[in-house]
mmCIF file of N, CA, C and O and ligand atoms in Angstrom:
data_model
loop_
_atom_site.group_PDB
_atom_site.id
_atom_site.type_symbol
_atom_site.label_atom_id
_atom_site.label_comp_id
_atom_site.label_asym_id
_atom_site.label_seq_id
_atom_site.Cartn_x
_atom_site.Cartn_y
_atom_site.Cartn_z
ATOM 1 N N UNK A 1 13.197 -21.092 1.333
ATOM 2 C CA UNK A 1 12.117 -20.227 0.820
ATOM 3 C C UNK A 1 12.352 -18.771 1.211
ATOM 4 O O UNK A 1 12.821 -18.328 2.259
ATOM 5 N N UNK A 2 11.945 -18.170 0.195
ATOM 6 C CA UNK A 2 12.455 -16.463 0.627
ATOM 7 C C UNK A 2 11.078 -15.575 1.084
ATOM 8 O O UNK A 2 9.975 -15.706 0.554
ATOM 9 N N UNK A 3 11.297 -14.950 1.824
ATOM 10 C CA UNK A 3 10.228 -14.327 2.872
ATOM 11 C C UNK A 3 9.056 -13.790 1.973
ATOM 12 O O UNK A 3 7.845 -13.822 2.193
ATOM 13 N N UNK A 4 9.832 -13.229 0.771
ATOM 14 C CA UNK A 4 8.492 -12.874 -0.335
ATOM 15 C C UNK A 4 7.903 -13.810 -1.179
ATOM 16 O O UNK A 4 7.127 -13.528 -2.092
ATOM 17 N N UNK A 5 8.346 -15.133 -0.811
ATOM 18 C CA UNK A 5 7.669 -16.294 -1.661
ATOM 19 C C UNK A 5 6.802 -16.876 -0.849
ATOM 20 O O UNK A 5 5.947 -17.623 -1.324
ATOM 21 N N UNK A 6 6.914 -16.507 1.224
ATOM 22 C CA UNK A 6 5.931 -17.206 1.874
ATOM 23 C C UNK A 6 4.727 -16.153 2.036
ATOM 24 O O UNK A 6 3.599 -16.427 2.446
ATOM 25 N N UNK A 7 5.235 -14.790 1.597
ATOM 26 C CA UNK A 7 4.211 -13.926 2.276
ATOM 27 C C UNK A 7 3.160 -13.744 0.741
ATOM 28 O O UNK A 7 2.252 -12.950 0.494
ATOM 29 N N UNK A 8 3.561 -14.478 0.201
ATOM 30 C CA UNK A 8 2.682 -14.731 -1.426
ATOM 31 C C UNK A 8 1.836 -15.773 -1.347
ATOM 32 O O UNK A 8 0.773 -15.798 -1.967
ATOM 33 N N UNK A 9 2.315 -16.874 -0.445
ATOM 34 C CA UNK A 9 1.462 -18.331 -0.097
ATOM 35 C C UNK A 9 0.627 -17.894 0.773
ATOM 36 O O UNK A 9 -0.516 -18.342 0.676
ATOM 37 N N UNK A 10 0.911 -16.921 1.858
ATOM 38 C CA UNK A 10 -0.004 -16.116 3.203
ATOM 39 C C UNK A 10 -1.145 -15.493 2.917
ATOM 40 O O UNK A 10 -2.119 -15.124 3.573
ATOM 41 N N UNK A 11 -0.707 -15.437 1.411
ATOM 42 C CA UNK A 11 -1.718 -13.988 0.848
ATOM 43 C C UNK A 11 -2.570 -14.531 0.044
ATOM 44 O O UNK A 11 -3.510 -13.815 -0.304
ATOM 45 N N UNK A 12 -2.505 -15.863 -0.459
ATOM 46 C CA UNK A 12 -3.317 -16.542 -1.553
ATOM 47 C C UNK A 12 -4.226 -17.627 -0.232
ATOM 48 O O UNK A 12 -5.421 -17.863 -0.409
ATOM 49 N N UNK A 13 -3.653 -18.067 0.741
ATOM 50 C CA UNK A 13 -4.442 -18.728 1.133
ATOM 51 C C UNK A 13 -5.650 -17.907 1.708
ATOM 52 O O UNK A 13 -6.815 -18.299 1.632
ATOM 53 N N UNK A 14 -5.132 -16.355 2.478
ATOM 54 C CA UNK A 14 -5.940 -15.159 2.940
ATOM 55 C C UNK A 14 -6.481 -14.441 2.318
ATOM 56 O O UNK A 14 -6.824 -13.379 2.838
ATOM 57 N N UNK A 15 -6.783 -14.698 0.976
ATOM 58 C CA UNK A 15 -7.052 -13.221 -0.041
ATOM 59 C C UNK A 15 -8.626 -13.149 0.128
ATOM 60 O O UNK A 15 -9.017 -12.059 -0.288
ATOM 61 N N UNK A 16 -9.442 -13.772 0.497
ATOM 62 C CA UNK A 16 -10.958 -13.139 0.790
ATOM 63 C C UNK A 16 -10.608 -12.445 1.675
ATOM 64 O O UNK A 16 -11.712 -12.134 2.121
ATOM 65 N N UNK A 17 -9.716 -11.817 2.454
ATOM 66 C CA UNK A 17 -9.833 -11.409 3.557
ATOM 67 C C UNK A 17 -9.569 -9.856 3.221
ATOM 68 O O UNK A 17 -9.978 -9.016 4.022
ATOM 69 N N UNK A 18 -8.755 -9.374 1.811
ATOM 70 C CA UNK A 18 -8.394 -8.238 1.671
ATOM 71 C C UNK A 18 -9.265 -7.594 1.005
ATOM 72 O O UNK A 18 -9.985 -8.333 0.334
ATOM 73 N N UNK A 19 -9.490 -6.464 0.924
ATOM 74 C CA UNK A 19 -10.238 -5.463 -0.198
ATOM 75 C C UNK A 19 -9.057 -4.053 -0.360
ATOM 76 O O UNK A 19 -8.244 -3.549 0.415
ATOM 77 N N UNK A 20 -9.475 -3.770 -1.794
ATOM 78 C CA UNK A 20 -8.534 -3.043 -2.342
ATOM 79 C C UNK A 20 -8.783 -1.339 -1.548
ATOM 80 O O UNK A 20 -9.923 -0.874 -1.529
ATOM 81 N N UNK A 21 -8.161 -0.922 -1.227
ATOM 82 C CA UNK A 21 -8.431 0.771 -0.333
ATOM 83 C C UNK A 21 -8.719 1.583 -1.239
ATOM 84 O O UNK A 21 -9.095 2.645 -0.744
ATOM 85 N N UNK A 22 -8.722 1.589 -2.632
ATOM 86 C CA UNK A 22 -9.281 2.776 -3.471
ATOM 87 C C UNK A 22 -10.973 1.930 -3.912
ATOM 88 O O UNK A 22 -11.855 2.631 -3.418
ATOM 89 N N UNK A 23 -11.283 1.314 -4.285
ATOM 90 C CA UNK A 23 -12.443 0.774 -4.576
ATOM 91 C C UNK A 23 -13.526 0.127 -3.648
ATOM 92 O O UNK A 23 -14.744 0.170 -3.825
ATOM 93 N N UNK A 24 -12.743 -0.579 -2.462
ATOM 94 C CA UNK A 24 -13.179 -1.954 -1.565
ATOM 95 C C UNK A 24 -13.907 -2.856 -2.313
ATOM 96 O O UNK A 24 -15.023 -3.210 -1.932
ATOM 97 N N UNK A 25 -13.164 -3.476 -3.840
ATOM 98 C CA UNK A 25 -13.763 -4.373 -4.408
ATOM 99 C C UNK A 25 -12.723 -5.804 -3.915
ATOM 100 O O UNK A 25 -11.566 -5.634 -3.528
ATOM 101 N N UNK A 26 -13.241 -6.905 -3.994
ATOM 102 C CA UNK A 26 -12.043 -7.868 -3.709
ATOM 103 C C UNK A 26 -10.650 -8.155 -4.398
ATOM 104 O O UNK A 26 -10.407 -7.848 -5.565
ATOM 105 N N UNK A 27 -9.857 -8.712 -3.630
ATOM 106 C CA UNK A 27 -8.302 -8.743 -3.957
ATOM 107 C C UNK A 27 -7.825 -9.936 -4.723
ATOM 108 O O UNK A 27 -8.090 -11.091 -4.389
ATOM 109 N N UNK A 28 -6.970 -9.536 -5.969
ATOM 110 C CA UNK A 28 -6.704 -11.362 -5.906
ATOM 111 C C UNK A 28 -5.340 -11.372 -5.625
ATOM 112 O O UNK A 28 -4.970 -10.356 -5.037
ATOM 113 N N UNK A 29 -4.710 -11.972 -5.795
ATOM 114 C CA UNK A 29 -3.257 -12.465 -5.847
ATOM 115 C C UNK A 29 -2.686 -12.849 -7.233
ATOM 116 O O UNK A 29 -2.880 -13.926 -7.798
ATOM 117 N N UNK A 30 -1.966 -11.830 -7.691
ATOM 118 C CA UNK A 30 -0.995 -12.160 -9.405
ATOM 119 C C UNK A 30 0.515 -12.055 -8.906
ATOM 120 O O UNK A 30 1.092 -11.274 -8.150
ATOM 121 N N UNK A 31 0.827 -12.921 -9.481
ATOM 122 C CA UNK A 31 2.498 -13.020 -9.236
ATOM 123 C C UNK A 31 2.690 -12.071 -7.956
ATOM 124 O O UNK A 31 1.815 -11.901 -7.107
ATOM 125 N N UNK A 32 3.715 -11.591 -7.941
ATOM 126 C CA UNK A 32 3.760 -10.734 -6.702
ATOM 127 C C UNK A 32 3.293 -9.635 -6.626
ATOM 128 O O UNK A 32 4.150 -8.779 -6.402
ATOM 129 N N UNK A 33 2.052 -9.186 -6.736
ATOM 130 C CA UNK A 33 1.275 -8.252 -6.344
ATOM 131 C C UNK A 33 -0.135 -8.581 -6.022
ATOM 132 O O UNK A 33 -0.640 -9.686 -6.222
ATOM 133 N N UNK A 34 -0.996 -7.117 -5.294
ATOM 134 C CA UNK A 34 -2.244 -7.724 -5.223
ATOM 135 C C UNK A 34 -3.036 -7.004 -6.223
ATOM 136 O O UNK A 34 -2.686 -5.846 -6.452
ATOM 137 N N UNK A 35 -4.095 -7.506 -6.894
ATOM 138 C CA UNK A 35 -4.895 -6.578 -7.942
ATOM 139 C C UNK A 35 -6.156 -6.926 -7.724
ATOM 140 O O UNK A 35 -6.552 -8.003 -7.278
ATOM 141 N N UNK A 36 -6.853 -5.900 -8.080
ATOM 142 C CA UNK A 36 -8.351 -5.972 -7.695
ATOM 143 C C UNK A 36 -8.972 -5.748 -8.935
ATOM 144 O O UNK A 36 -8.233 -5.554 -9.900
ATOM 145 N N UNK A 37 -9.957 -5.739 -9.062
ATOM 146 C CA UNK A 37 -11.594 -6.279 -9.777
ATOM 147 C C UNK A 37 -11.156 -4.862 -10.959
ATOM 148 O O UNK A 37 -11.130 -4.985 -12.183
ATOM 149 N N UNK A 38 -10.912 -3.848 -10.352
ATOM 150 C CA UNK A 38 -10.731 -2.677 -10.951
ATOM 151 C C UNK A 38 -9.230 -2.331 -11.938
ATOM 152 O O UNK A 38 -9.017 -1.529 -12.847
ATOM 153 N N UNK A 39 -8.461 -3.255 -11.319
ATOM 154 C CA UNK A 39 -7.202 -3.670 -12.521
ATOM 155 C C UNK A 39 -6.257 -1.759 -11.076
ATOM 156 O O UNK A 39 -5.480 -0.865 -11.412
ATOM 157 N N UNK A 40 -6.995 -2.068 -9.539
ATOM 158 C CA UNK A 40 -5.697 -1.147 -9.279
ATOM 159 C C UNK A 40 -4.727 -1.930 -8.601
ATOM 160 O O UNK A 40 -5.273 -2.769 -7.885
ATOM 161 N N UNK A 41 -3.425 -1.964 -8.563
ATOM 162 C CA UNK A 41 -2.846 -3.003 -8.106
ATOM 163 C C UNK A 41 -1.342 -2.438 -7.167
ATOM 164 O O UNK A 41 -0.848 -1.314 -7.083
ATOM 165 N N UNK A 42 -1.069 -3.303 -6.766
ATOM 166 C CA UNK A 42 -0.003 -2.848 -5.231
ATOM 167 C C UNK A 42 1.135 -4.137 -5.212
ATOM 168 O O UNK A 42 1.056 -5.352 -5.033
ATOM 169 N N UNK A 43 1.894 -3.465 -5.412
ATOM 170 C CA UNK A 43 3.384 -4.609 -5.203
ATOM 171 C C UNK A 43 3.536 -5.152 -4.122
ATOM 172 O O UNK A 43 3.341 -4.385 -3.179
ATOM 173 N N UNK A 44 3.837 -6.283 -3.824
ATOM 174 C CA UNK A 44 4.719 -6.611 -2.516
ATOM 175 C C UNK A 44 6.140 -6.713 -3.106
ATOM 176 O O UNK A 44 6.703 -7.027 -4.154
ATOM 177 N N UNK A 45 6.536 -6.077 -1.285
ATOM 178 C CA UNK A 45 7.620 -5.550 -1.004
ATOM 179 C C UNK A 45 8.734 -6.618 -1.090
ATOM 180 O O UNK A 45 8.213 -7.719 -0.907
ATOM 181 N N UNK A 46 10.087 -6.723 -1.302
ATOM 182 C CA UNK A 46 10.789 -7.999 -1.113
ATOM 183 C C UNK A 46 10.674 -8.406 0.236
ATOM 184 O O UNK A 46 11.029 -9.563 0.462
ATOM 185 N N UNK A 47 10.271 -7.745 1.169
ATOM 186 C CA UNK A 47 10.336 -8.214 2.687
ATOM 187 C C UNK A 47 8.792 -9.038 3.153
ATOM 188 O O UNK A 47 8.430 -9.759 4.083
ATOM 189 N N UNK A 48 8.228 -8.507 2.032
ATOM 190 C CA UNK A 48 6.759 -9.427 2.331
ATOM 191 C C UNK A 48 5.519 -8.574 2.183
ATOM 192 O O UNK A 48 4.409 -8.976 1.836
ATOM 193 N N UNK A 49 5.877 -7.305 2.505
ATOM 194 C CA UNK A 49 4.694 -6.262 2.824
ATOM 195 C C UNK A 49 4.472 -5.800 1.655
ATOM 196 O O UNK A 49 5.141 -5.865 0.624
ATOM 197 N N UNK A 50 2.892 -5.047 2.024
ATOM 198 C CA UNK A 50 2.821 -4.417 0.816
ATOM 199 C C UNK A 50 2.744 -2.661 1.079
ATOM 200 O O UNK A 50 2.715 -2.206 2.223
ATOM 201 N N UNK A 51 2.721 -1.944 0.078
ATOM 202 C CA UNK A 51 2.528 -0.467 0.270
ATOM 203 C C UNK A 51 1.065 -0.294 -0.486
ATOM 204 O O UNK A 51 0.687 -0.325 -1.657
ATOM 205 N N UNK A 52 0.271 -0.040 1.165
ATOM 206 C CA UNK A 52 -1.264 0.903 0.532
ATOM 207 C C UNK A 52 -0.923 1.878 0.388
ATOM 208 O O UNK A 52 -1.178 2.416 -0.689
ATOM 209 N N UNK A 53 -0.408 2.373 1.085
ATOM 210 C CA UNK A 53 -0.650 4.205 1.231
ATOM 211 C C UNK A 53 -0.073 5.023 0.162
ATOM 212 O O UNK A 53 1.135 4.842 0.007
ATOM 213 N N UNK A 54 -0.612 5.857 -0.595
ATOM 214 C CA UNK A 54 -0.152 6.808 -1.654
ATOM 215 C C UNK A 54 1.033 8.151 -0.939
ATOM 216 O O UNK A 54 0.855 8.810 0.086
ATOM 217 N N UNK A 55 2.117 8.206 -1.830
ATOM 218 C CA UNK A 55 2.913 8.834 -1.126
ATOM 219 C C UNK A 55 2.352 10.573 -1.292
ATOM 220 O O UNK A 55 2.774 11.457 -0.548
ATOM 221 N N UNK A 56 1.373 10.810 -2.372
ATOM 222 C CA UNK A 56 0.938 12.106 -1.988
ATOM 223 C C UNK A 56 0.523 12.707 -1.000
ATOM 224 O O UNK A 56 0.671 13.922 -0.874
ATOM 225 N N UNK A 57 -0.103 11.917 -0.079
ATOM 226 C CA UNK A 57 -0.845 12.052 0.739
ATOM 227 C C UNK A 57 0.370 12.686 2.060
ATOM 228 O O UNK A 57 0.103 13.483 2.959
ATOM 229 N N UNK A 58 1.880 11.928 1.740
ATOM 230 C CA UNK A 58 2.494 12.294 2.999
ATOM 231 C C UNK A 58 2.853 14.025 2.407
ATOM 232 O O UNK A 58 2.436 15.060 2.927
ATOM 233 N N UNK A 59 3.385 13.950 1.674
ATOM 234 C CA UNK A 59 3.441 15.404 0.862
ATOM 235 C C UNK A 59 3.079 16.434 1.238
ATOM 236 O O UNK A 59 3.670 17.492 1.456
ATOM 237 N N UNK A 60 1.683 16.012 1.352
ATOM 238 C CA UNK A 60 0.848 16.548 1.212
ATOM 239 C C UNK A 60 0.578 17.794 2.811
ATOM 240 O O UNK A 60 0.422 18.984 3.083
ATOM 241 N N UNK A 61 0.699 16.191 3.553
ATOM 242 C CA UNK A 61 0.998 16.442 4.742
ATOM 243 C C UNK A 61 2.237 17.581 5.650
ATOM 244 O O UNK A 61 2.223 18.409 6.561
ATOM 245 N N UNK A 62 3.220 16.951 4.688
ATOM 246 C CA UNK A 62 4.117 17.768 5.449
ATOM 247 C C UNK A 62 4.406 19.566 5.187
ATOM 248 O O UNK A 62 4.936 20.444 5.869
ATOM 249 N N UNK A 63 3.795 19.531 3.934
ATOM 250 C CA UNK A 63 3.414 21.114 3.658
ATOM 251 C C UNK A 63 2.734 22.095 4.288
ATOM 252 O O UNK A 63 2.950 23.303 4.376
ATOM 253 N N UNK A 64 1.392 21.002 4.958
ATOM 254 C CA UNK A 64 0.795 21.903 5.871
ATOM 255 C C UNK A 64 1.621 22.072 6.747
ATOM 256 O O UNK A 64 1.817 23.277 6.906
ATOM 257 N N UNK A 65 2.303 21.355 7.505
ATOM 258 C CA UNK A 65 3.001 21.585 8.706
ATOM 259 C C UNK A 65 3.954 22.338 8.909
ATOM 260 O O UNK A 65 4.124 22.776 10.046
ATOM 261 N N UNK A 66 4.971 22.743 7.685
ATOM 262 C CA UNK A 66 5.618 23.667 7.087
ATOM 263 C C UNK A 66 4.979 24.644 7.295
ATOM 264 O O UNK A 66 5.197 25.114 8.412
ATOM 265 N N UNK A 67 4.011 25.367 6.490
ATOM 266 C CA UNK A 67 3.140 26.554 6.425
ATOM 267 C C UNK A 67 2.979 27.263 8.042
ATOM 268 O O UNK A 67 3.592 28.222 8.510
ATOM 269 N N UNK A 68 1.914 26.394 8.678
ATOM 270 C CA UNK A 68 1.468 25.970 9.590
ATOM 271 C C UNK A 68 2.471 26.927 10.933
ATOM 272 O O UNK A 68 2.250 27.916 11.632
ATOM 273 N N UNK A 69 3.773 25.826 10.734
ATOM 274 C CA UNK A 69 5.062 26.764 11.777
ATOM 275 C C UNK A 69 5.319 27.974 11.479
ATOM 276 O O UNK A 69 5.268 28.910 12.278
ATOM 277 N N UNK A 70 5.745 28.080 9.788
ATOM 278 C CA UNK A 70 5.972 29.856 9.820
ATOM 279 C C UNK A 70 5.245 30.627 10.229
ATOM 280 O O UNK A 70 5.559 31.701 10.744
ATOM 281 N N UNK A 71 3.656 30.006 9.990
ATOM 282 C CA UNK A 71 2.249 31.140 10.619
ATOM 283 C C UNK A 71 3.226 31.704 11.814
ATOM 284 O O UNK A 71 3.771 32.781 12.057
ATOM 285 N N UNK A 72 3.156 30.367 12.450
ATOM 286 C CA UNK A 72 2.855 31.185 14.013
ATOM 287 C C UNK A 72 4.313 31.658 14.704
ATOM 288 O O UNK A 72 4.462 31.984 15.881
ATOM 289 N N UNK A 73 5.314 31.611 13.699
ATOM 290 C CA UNK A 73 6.574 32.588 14.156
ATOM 291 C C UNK A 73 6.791 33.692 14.115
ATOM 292 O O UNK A 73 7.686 34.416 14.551
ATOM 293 N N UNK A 74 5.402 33.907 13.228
ATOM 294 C CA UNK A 74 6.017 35.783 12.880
ATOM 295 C C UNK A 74 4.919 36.399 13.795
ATOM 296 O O UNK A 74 4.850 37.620 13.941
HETATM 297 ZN ZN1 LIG B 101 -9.538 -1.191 -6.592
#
């Protein structure tokens, strides 16, 4: 059995347990992903995991921090 076929059985027997992070409506389990009530949905990873986090957000992040250093060099 391959690690993304048990962490799919992990996730169907656990799925009351998840709520979706953009809505917090409940999760279901479709083929290999999770999708919620709202049709937003999140892949699992071949290793098992899934990705919540939106990559804008790191972006987003690291710009300030950019900015941020030049401030205070000059
Ligand atoms: Zn949702």
């Amino acid at each position: 059995m391959k690690k993304i076929d048990i962490a799919v059985e992990l996730y169907q027997k656990n799925a009351g347990l998840f709520r979706c992070p953009i809505c917090l409506e409940a999760i279901e389990i479709m083929e290999r992903s999770l999708v919620c009530s709202k049709q937003h949905s999140f892949d699992l990873a071949k290793k098992g995991y899934i990705h919540l986090l939106k990559k804008s957000m790191d972006s987003d992040y690291t710009k300030e921090m950019f900015q941020s250093r030049r401030a205070s060099m000059t």
